[in-house]
Short mmCIF file of C-alpha atoms in Angstrom, two decimals:
data_model
loop_
_atom_site.label_atom_id
_atom_site.label_comp_id
_atom_site.label_asym_id
_atom_site.label_seq_id
_atom_site.Cartn_x
_atom_site.Cartn_y
_atom_site.Cartn_z
CA VAL A 21 -0.04 -0.15 -0.55
CA ALA A 22 1.25 3.40 -0.58
CA THR A 23 0.61 7.49 0.30
CA GLN A 24 1.21 10.17 -0.65
CA SER A 25 4.69 11.12 0.93
CA PRO A 26 5.22 14.57 2.28
CA GLY A 27 6.32 17.67 -0.12
CA SER A 28 4.89 15.31 -2.48
CA SER A 29 2.03 17.78 -3.93
CA GLY A 30 -0.22 16.18 -6.48
CA ILE A 31 0.99 12.60 -6.08
CA ASN A 32 -2.38 10.62 -5.68
CA ALA A 33 -2.57 7.37 -3.74
CA GLU A 34 -2.43 5.52 -7.13
CA TYR A 35 0.22 6.79 -8.68
CA GLY A 36 2.01 6.40 -5.00
CA GLN A 37 1.17 2.60 -6.15
CA HIS A 38 2.08 2.48 -9.46
CA TYR A 39 5.25 3.64 -8.40
CA TYR A 40 6.44 1.90 -5.80
CA ILE A 41 6.07 -1.20 -8.08
CA THR A 42 7.36 0.18 -11.03
CA ASN A 43 10.00 0.94 -9.43
CA ASN A 44 10.73 -1.90 -7.98
CA LEU A 45 10.08 -4.76 -10.51
CA SER A 46 13.82 -6.44 -9.88
CA LEU A 47 12.33 -8.83 -6.49
CA THR A 48 11.71 -11.63 -7.02
CA MET A 49 9.81 -13.38 -6.01
CA ALA A 50 10.89 -15.84 -3.02
CA ASP A 51 12.26 -11.56 -1.82
CA ILE A 52 8.64 -10.00 -2.03
CA ALA A 53 7.74 -13.81 0.67
CA VAL A 54 9.70 -13.16 3.52
CA GLU A 55 8.04 -10.19 4.77
CA GLU A 56 5.12 -12.49 4.59
CA ASP A 57 4.38 -13.91 7.57
CA ARG A 58 3.19 -10.12 8.81
CA MET A 59 1.02 -7.29 6.89
CA VAL A 60 3.38 -4.25 6.14
CA LYS A 61 1.96 -1.23 5.31
CA MET A 62 4.54 1.65 3.64
CA GLU A 63 3.80 4.92 5.20
CA VAL A 64 6.29 7.05 3.00
CA ASP A 65 8.50 5.87 0.87
CA TYR A 66 12.22 6.83 0.10
CA SER A 67 13.77 6.21 -3.10
CA GLU A 68 14.19 9.33 -4.14
CA THR A 69 15.89 9.98 -0.59
CA VAL A 70 17.76 7.29 -0.74
CA SER A 71 19.08 7.38 -4.22
CA LYS A 72 20.37 10.18 -3.00
CA VAL A 73 21.95 9.61 0.22
CA ILE A 74 23.91 7.10 -0.96
CA PRO A 75 26.10 8.47 -3.45
CA GLU A 76 26.61 11.42 -0.84
CA CYS A 77 28.20 9.05 1.78
CA GLU A 78 29.57 7.07 -0.49
CA THR A 79 31.69 9.89 -1.29
CA LEU A 80 32.20 10.89 2.07
CA ALA A 81 33.11 7.32 2.76
CA ALA A 82 35.42 7.83 -0.12
CA GLU A 83 36.68 11.65 1.37
CA ASN A 84 38.11 9.46 4.91
CA LYS A 85 34.91 10.42 6.98
CA LEU A 86 33.24 6.80 7.63
CA ASN A 87 31.59 7.75 10.34
CA GLU A 88 29.96 10.75 8.66
CA ALA A 89 28.80 8.60 6.03
CA ILE A 90 27.50 5.14 8.44
CA ASP A 91 26.19 8.10 11.20
CA LYS A 92 23.96 9.94 7.89
CA LEU A 93 22.86 6.64 6.79
CA LEU A 94 21.88 5.20 9.81
CA VAL A 95 19.25 8.02 10.81
CA LEU A 96 18.10 7.36 7.43
CA GLU A 97 18.19 2.93 7.54
CA LYS A 98 15.68 4.25 11.18
CA GLN A 99 13.22 5.78 8.96
CA THR A 100 13.53 3.37 6.43
CA ARG A 101 12.19 1.29 9.00
CA GLY A 102 9.83 3.01 10.04
CA ALA A 103 8.33 4.01 8.09
CA GLY A 104 8.06 0.56 6.18
CA ASP A 105 9.75 1.00 3.19
CA ALA A 106 11.43 -2.56 2.54
CA ILE A 107 12.70 -1.38 -0.06
CA SER A 108 14.80 0.99 0.78
CA SER A 109 16.55 -0.21 4.11
CA SER A 110 17.46 -2.31 2.28
CA LYS A 111 18.68 -0.69 0.28
CA VAL A 112 20.42 1.64 3.16
CA LEU A 113 21.97 -2.29 5.54
CA VAL A 114 23.20 -3.45 2.06
CA CYS A 115 25.41 0.45 1.20
CA ILE A 116 27.04 1.24 5.46
CA VAL A 117 28.66 -3.53 5.12
CA SER A 118 29.50 -2.01 1.83
CA LEU A 119 31.03 0.94 2.61
CA CYS A 120 32.63 -0.46 5.38
CA TYR A 121 34.04 -3.31 3.41
CA LYS A 122 35.49 -0.68 0.78
CA VAL A 123 37.83 0.65 4.18
CA GLN A 124 38.84 -2.30 4.34
CA ASP A 125 37.17 -1.75 8.12
CA TRP A 126 36.90 -5.17 10.13
CA THR A 127 35.21 -4.23 13.30
CA LEU A 128 32.99 -1.46 12.13
CA LEU A 129 31.53 -4.60 9.81
CA LYS A 130 31.32 -6.76 12.51
CA GLU A 131 29.43 -4.51 14.62
CA HIS A 132 27.09 -3.37 12.83
CA VAL A 133 26.01 -6.07 11.21
CA THR A 134 25.60 -7.48 14.65
CA THR A 135 23.88 -4.00 15.24
CA LEU A 136 20.71 -4.01 12.69
CA CYS A 137 20.38 -7.48 12.69
CA LYS A 138 18.94 -6.73 16.40
CA LYS A 139 16.88 -3.68 15.09
CA ARG A 140 13.02 -3.22 16.80
CA GLY A 141 11.04 -3.97 13.59
CA HIS A 142 13.78 -4.78 11.40
CA PHE A 143 12.42 -5.66 7.84
CA LYS A 144 12.82 -9.50 6.19
CA LEU A 145 13.84 -8.47 3.03
CA ALA A 146 16.39 -5.66 4.30
CA VAL A 147 18.23 -7.95 6.66
CA THR A 148 18.46 -11.27 3.88
CA LYS A 149 20.55 -8.89 1.28
CA MET A 150 22.70 -7.23 3.92
CA VAL A 151 23.23 -11.30 4.44
CA GLN A 152 23.70 -11.64 1.15
CA ARG A 153 26.11 -8.71 0.21
CA CYS A 154 28.65 -9.90 3.22
CA CYS A 155 28.36 -13.75 1.64
CA GLU A 156 29.61 -12.21 -1.28
CA MET A 157 32.25 -10.42 0.85
CA VAL A 158 33.14 -14.05 2.04
CA PRO A 159 35.27 -15.39 -0.83
CA GLU A 160 37.11 -11.21 -0.79
CA ILE A 161 38.69 -11.42 2.12
CA GLN A 162 42.54 -12.69 2.19
CA ASP A 163 43.35 -13.05 4.69
CA LYS A 164 41.86 -16.33 7.20
CA ASP A 165 42.12 -14.22 9.90
CA LYS A 166 39.28 -12.10 8.54
CA LYS A 167 37.41 -14.28 7.05
CA MET A 168 37.02 -16.78 9.53
CA ASP A 169 36.00 -13.60 12.51
CA LEU A 170 33.40 -12.61 9.58
CA ILE A 171 32.16 -16.28 8.76
CA GLU A 172 31.89 -16.21 12.70
CA THR A 173 29.50 -13.73 12.48
CA LEU A 174 27.25 -14.29 9.93
CA ARG A 175 27.24 -17.71 11.57
CA THR A 176 25.86 -15.98 15.21
CA VAL A 177 23.35 -13.47 13.68
CA THR A 178 21.98 -15.66 10.87
CA GLU A 179 21.10 -18.85 13.97
CA GLY A 180 17.18 -19.24 14.02
CA LYS A 181 15.73 -17.37 11.48
CA ILE A 182 15.08 -19.80 9.06
CA TYR A 183 14.79 -16.53 5.54
CA VAL A 184 18.79 -16.80 6.07
CA GLU A 185 18.95 -20.27 6.42
CA ASN A 186 20.55 -20.85 3.16
CA GLU A 187 23.01 -18.53 3.93
CA ARG A 188 24.18 -19.78 6.63
CA ALA A 189 24.35 -22.85 5.50
CA ARG A 190 27.11 -21.98 2.36
CA VAL A 191 29.54 -19.56 5.13
CA THR A 192 29.34 -22.94 7.35
CA ARG A 193 30.52 -24.20 4.36
CA THR A 194 32.90 -22.53 2.77
CA LEU A 195 34.54 -22.51 6.97
CA ALA A 196 34.60 -26.48 6.77
CA ALA A 197 36.75 -25.73 3.62
CA ILE A 198 38.89 -23.24 5.62
CA TYR A 199 39.50 -26.52 8.29
CA GLU A 200 39.50 -29.25 6.36
CA LYS A 201 42.71 -26.58 4.33
CA ASP A 202 44.74 -26.48 8.11
CA ASP A 203 44.44 -30.67 8.05
CA GLN A 204 41.63 -30.31 10.91
CA LEU A 205 39.18 -32.57 9.67
CA GLU A 206 37.02 -33.54 12.69
CA LYS A 207 35.86 -29.42 13.11
CA ALA A 208 35.13 -29.53 9.65
CA ALA A 209 32.38 -32.78 10.29
CA LYS A 210 30.91 -30.91 13.36
CA VAL A 211 30.30 -27.59 11.54
CA LEU A 212 29.09 -29.16 8.78
CA GLN A 213 26.89 -31.21 10.48
CA GLU A 214 25.35 -29.72 12.19
CA LEU A 215 23.06 -28.40 8.96
CA GLN A 216 19.76 -30.27 8.66
CA VAL A 217 19.97 -29.10 4.96
CA GLU A 218 17.23 -31.64 3.88
CA THR A 219 14.72 -29.52 6.12
CA PHE A 220 16.00 -26.44 4.28
CA GLY A 221 12.67 -25.33 1.87
CA THR A 222 13.98 -22.92 -0.85
CA MET A 223 17.11 -24.19 -1.23
CA GLU A 224 17.36 -26.05 -4.52
CA LYS A 225 17.71 -30.63 -4.50
CA LYS A 226 21.44 -30.19 -6.14
CA GLU A 227 22.64 -27.67 -3.76
CA LYS A 228 20.79 -29.77 -0.50
CA VAL A 229 22.71 -32.90 -1.93
CA GLU A 230 25.57 -32.00 -2.67
CA PHE A 231 25.75 -30.36 0.69
CA ILE A 232 24.67 -33.39 1.97
CA LEU A 233 27.35 -35.55 -0.06
CA GLU A 234 30.85 -32.60 0.96
CA GLN A 235 29.49 -33.97 4.70
CA MET A 236 28.90 -37.91 3.83
CA ARG A 237 32.61 -36.92 2.74
CA LEU A 238 33.74 -35.31 5.30
CA CYS A 239 32.12 -38.38 7.66
CA PHE A 240 34.32 -40.86 5.76
CA GLU A 241 37.65 -39.50 6.22
CA THR A 242 36.76 -39.13 10.43
CA LYS A 243 36.31 -42.95 10.10
CA ASP A 244 32.40 -41.29 11.47
CA TYR A 245 31.41 -44.79 9.48
CA ILE A 246 28.02 -44.98 11.28
CA ARG A 247 26.70 -41.40 11.21
CA THR A 248 28.57 -41.63 7.36
CA GLN A 249 25.60 -44.74 6.49
CA ILE A 250 22.37 -42.56 8.16
CA ILE A 251 24.09 -39.29 5.76
CA SER A 252 23.92 -41.05 2.80
CA LYS A 253 20.13 -42.51 3.72
CA LYS A 254 18.94 -38.56 2.82
CA ILE A 255 19.42 -38.24 -0.08
CA SER A 256 15.99 -40.33 -2.10
CA THR A 257 18.66 -41.91 -5.13
CA LYS A 258 14.57 -41.18 -7.40
CA TYR A 259 16.52 -37.32 -7.70
CA PHE A 260 19.62 -39.51 -9.87
CA GLU A 261 16.83 -40.45 -12.49
CA SER A 262 16.14 -36.28 -13.32
CA GLU A 263 18.71 -34.57 -16.02
CA ASP A 264 21.53 -33.11 -15.13
CA THR A 265 22.14 -34.82 -11.99
CA GLU A 266 25.24 -36.98 -13.87
CA GLU A 267 28.02 -36.32 -11.85
CA LEU A 268 26.46 -36.10 -8.26
CA LYS A 269 25.23 -39.56 -9.43
CA LEU A 270 28.72 -40.84 -10.17
CA ARG A 271 30.00 -38.82 -6.52
CA TYR A 272 26.32 -40.31 -4.53
CA TYR A 273 27.60 -44.61 -5.41
CA ARG A 274 31.14 -43.66 -5.72
CA GLN A 275 30.77 -42.60 -2.30
CA MET A 276 29.17 -45.56 -1.11
CA ILE A 277 31.30 -47.36 -2.36
CA ASP A 278 33.50 -46.88 -0.46
CA LEU A 279 31.18 -47.30 2.41
CA ASN A 280 30.20 -51.18 1.42
CA LEU A 281 34.08 -51.73 1.06
CA HIS A 282 34.93 -50.69 4.56
CA HIS A 283 31.56 -52.84 5.03
CA LYS A 284 32.62 -55.68 3.31
CA GLU A 285 29.07 -55.21 1.79
CA TYR A 286 29.57 -56.59 -1.30
CA LEU A 287 26.69 -57.14 -3.45
CA ALA A 288 25.66 -53.73 -2.50
CA VAL A 289 29.12 -52.39 -3.93
CA SER A 290 28.46 -54.01 -6.92
CA LYS A 291 25.12 -52.96 -7.48
CA ASN A 292 26.64 -48.89 -6.30
CA PHE A 293 29.22 -50.24 -9.51
CA PHE A 294 25.34 -51.37 -11.54
CA GLU A 295 24.01 -47.98 -11.72
CA ILE A 296 27.99 -46.06 -12.03
CA TYR A 297 27.70 -48.64 -14.95
CA SER A 298 24.15 -47.78 -16.37
CA THR A 299 24.95 -44.19 -16.63
CA ALA A 300 24.70 -42.52 -19.74
CA SER A 301 28.06 -41.33 -19.03
CA VAL A 302 29.91 -43.49 -18.50
CA LYS A 303 27.73 -46.46 -21.44
CA ALA A 304 29.32 -44.01 -24.46
CA ASP A 305 33.27 -44.39 -23.07
CA ASP A 306 34.01 -47.93 -24.29
CA GLN A 307 37.15 -48.08 -21.60
CA LYS A 308 34.29 -46.63 -19.18
CA TRP A 309 31.23 -49.46 -18.81
CA LYS A 310 34.31 -52.05 -19.11
CA GLU A 311 35.71 -50.86 -15.88
CA ALA A 312 32.31 -50.71 -14.28
CA LEU A 313 31.15 -53.95 -15.86
CA GLN A 314 33.75 -55.34 -14.62
CA ARG A 315 33.68 -54.57 -10.59
CA VAL A 316 30.32 -55.74 -11.33
CA VAL A 317 31.13 -59.20 -11.73
CA LEU A 318 33.89 -59.53 -8.83
CA TYR A 319 31.94 -58.18 -6.48
CA LEU A 320 28.31 -60.54 -7.83
CA ILE A 321 30.85 -62.84 -7.12
CA LEU A 322 32.24 -62.21 -4.60
CA ALA A 323 28.88 -61.99 -2.18
CA GLU A 324 27.36 -64.54 0.11
CA TYR A 325 24.80 -65.69 -2.26
CA ASP A 326 21.51 -65.53 -1.21
CA ASN A 327 17.13 -64.06 -3.30
CA GLU A 328 18.52 -61.14 -3.83
CA GLN A 329 22.39 -61.89 -5.45
CA SER A 330 20.30 -64.35 -7.59
CA ASP A 331 18.55 -62.24 -8.78
CA MET A 332 21.14 -59.28 -9.50
CA LEU A 333 23.34 -62.34 -10.96
CA ALA A 334 20.60 -62.95 -14.39
CA ARG A 335 20.02 -58.97 -14.56
CA ILE A 336 23.54 -59.03 -15.49
CA LYS A 337 24.03 -62.51 -16.94
CA SER A 338 21.20 -61.56 -19.37
CA ASP A 339 23.64 -57.93 -20.06
CA THR A 340 24.66 -58.35 -23.70
CA ASN A 341 27.79 -56.05 -23.43
CA LEU A 342 29.03 -58.85 -21.36
CA ALA A 343 30.34 -60.97 -24.32
CA LYS A 344 32.53 -58.76 -25.05
CA LEU A 345 34.11 -59.81 -21.98
CA PRO A 346 34.60 -63.43 -22.28
CA TYR A 347 36.77 -64.05 -19.83
CA TYR A 348 34.53 -63.00 -17.18
CA GLN A 349 31.32 -63.85 -18.97
CA ASN A 350 32.66 -67.60 -18.28
CA VAL A 351 33.42 -66.46 -14.50
CA LEU A 352 30.45 -65.63 -13.61
CA MET A 353 28.88 -68.83 -15.81
CA CYS A 354 30.59 -70.09 -13.43
CA PHE A 355 28.19 -69.80 -10.17
CA ASP A 356 24.92 -69.82 -12.16
CA THR A 357 25.40 -73.29 -13.12
CA ALA A 358 24.25 -76.38 -11.30
CA GLU A 359 28.16 -78.09 -11.49
CA LEU A 360 31.15 -78.51 -9.18
CA LEU A 361 33.74 -76.07 -9.67
CA ASN A 362 37.23 -77.13 -9.00
CA TRP A 363 39.14 -74.52 -6.70
CA GLY A 364 42.43 -74.77 -8.11
CA ILE A 365 41.11 -74.99 -11.98
CA LEU A 366 38.93 -71.53 -11.31
CA LYS A 367 42.13 -69.53 -9.85
CA LYS A 368 45.00 -70.98 -11.81
CA VAL A 369 42.56 -70.28 -15.65
CA TYR A 370 41.14 -67.04 -14.66
CA SER A 371 43.69 -65.16 -12.14
CA GLN A 372 45.98 -63.42 -14.91
CA HIS A 373 42.97 -62.67 -15.93
CA LEU A 374 41.16 -61.06 -13.25
CA LYS A 375 43.24 -58.92 -12.57
CA SER A 376 44.32 -55.43 -12.99
CA SER A 377 46.74 -54.53 -15.00
CA PRO A 378 49.56 -52.07 -14.73
CA GLY A 379 47.68 -48.63 -15.26
CA GLU A 380 44.49 -49.99 -14.60
CA PRO A 381 42.03 -48.61 -12.17
CA ALA A 382 42.41 -51.72 -8.71
CA SER A 383 40.95 -55.00 -9.28
CA PRO A 384 40.14 -56.38 -6.11
CA LEU A 385 40.78 -59.53 -7.11
CA ASP A 386 44.30 -57.30 -6.36
CA LYS A 387 44.24 -58.09 -2.97
CA GLU A 388 45.15 -61.52 -2.03
CA GLU A 389 42.26 -61.45 1.22
CA ASN A 390 39.97 -61.17 -2.12
CA TRP A 391 41.22 -64.63 -3.57
CA ASP A 392 40.77 -66.45 0.07
CA VAL A 393 36.14 -64.74 -0.08
CA LEU A 394 36.07 -66.61 -3.84
CA GLN A 395 37.76 -69.92 -2.56
CA MET A 396 34.91 -69.73 0.36
CA ARG A 397 32.03 -69.09 -1.76
CA VAL A 398 32.78 -72.03 -4.81
CA VAL A 399 33.10 -74.25 -1.77
CA GLU A 400 29.09 -72.55 -1.29
CA HIS A 401 27.85 -73.19 -4.00
CA ASN A 402 29.82 -77.09 -4.56
CA ILE A 403 27.58 -77.37 -1.07
CA ARG A 404 24.50 -75.86 -2.44
CA VAL A 405 25.43 -78.41 -5.40
CA LEU A 406 25.75 -81.47 -2.56
CA ALA A 407 22.50 -81.33 -1.47
CA LYS A 408 20.69 -80.85 -4.47
CA TYR A 409 21.64 -83.87 -6.05
CA TYR A 410 22.53 -86.35 -2.90
CA THR A 411 20.10 -87.04 -0.60
CA ARG A 412 21.81 -89.06 2.08
CA ILE A 413 26.23 -88.81 1.41
CA SER A 414 29.36 -90.01 3.41
CA LEU A 415 31.27 -87.08 5.05
CA GLN A 416 34.50 -88.12 3.91
CA HIS A 417 32.81 -88.19 0.00
CA PHE A 418 31.29 -84.88 1.20
CA ALA A 419 34.71 -82.88 1.27
CA HIS A 420 36.54 -85.50 -1.25
CA LEU A 421 34.86 -83.62 -3.39
CA LEU A 422 34.85 -80.06 -1.90
CA HIS A 423 38.80 -80.74 -1.85
CA LEU A 424 38.99 -80.07 2.00
CA ASP A 425 40.00 -82.07 5.33
CA LEU A 426 36.91 -82.94 7.40
CA LYS A 427 37.22 -80.70 9.95
CA GLU A 428 36.96 -78.08 7.49
CA ALA A 429 34.39 -79.46 5.37
CA GLU A 430 32.26 -80.07 8.60
CA LYS A 431 33.15 -76.00 8.60
CA ARG A 432 31.48 -75.78 5.89
CA LEU A 433 28.27 -77.26 5.18
CA CYS A 434 27.95 -75.52 9.06
CA GLU A 435 27.73 -72.67 8.61
CA GLN A 436 25.57 -72.61 5.23
CA VAL A 437 22.82 -75.10 7.35
CA VAL A 438 22.81 -72.10 10.07
CA LYS A 439 22.98 -69.53 6.73
CA GLY A 440 19.50 -71.00 5.69
CA GLN A 441 21.36 -72.92 2.29
CA VAL A 442 21.01 -75.67 2.92
CA THR A 443 19.06 -78.15 5.33
CA ALA A 444 21.27 -81.10 6.32
CA LYS A 445 22.34 -83.24 9.14
CA ILE A 446 24.47 -84.58 9.59
CA ASP A 447 25.75 -88.87 12.06
CA ARG A 448 29.27 -88.46 13.17
CA LEU A 449 28.72 -92.33 14.35
CA ASP A 450 28.36 -93.59 10.61
CA GLY A 451 29.24 -90.61 9.38
CA VAL A 452 26.72 -89.39 6.88
CA ILE A 453 25.55 -86.91 5.98
CA SER A 454 21.53 -86.78 5.27
CA PHE A 455 20.71 -83.53 2.69
CA THR A 456 17.06 -84.78 3.48
CA LYS A 457 14.17 -81.16 4.64
CA GLN A 458 12.72 -82.65 7.50
CA LYS A 459 8.92 -81.91 7.42
CA ASP A 460 6.87 -80.48 9.76
CA THR A 461 3.41 -82.46 11.01
CA GLU A 462 1.05 -80.40 9.10
CA GLN A 463 3.25 -81.42 6.02
CA ILE A 464 3.32 -85.00 7.20
CA LEU A 465 -0.83 -85.08 7.31
CA ASN A 466 -0.65 -84.21 3.77
CA ASP A 467 1.61 -86.13 2.27
CA TRP A 468 -0.12 -89.79 4.09
CA SER A 469 -3.99 -87.66 3.33
CA GLY A 470 -2.20 -87.19 -1.09
CA ASN A 471 -0.42 -91.17 -0.88
CA LEU A 472 -3.51 -93.01 0.40
CA ASN A 473 -6.28 -90.74 -1.95
CA SER A 474 -3.47 -92.21 -4.61
CA VAL A 475 -4.00 -96.15 -3.39
CA MET A 476 -7.09 -95.46 -3.60
CA ASP A 477 -7.33 -94.86 -6.67
CA LEU A 478 -5.45 -97.31 -7.91
CA ILE A 479 -7.69 -99.59 -5.38
CA GLY A 480 -10.57 -98.20 -7.53
CA ASN A 481 -9.30 -98.71 -11.00
CA VAL A 482 -7.98 -102.56 -10.36
CA ASN A 483 -11.46 -103.31 -9.00
CA HIS A 484 -13.03 -101.86 -12.41
CA LEU A 485 -10.08 -103.77 -14.58
CA ILE A 486 -11.57 -108.04 -13.01
CA THR A 487 -14.65 -106.74 -13.34
CA LYS A 488 -14.55 -105.78 -16.33
CA GLU A 489 -12.37 -108.66 -17.45
CA ARG A 490 -15.01 -111.04 -15.25
CA MET A 491 -17.43 -109.86 -17.64
CA VAL A 492 -16.17 -110.79 -20.72
CA HIS A 493 -14.83 -113.53 -19.58
CA GLN A 494 -19.11 -114.37 -18.66
CA VAL A 495 -19.65 -113.46 -21.93
CA SER A 496 -17.49 -115.59 -24.06
#
């Protein structure tokens, strides 16, 4: 609402309102929404006065009369604030901090930033514009101590203010970067964890994801793996389905690979590499998609067997690009076939081809410990195959087929039974393993009932045939 300002005879309220709107078309909807929680009535339009006073104050500051210029602007700031002119008040506040920065008076700058944010009845729009201007100054400051002082001042005045939460988040990220540069990773991680950017309503999704990825990275580098896992769940993978998110998608999945490798969750690692492999920019580069697909296969065969792993294996097996990697296709098919695998032959055939060559990214099978894991997966595969083809087998023959001694073979079998992969009983007195699944009472009754019905059907058929033969005999 605009009214006739003092000394502006001949200007009616309608013209004043038109003047207010047309002279502030640069306002965004976000700027207008800042004050929507309370109705603001502009009683006097100080735009002309501000446009005259600001150049005068800039001249005074250039003549080393900064205090005089600031005093003049503070008087005008009080007038604009009292008259409800948010736009003019914003310009005055921005001018005050800009003049302090221009003459490099950091003490006065911090003092006025703190004071102006505490003014009674201040406009959110004006404070937002002032804080944004101060945020622009931060990257330009070369002196580390002065930069840190300004950042801490901005963090203090923006604490608890939702309308400047984005600016607070950005200066906090700058502060975390300074701590990291000084090798203070724990302080950097702690200060960045204070930000719950996923709750910020005005921040763009892309910027939110960047913040969360940075939080994940710092937590991982400080070896806070549990917090890293918790923070990672704040990102919905559906976001990466939209366009222009490939860079963030690759960053996210690479960080998840590092985290899952720490926990030795090989199936999760394989899935993460599959997401990287499915990215358009990776598929467009032959070398990149081959490296990604190789890692998908290797970590998949290192993963423990379950329904999810079996489903993933079936999906990868049907990929047409796998035929261009014959050794990886063959080793994958070994675990998809219900046949016994000979560990010695498998290692001899594939050991050189599944390791990385000089100049290539490291392969998981470059580590000897992963070969031990692969050997265990081969043994587990062979146990499942034996359980499929045998109902009873001697323990000695079982160990011979697995190429293990009796004690180790029994240990591996017990592990598979505990995991629920196979059902087996061991009779140590007779040295016999039974793979017959124990039935519950209801299943036994159902089987008995089914068998009884089959017997009665057979008796009925026999009776019918006997009767038929008697009738034929009597006729003849």
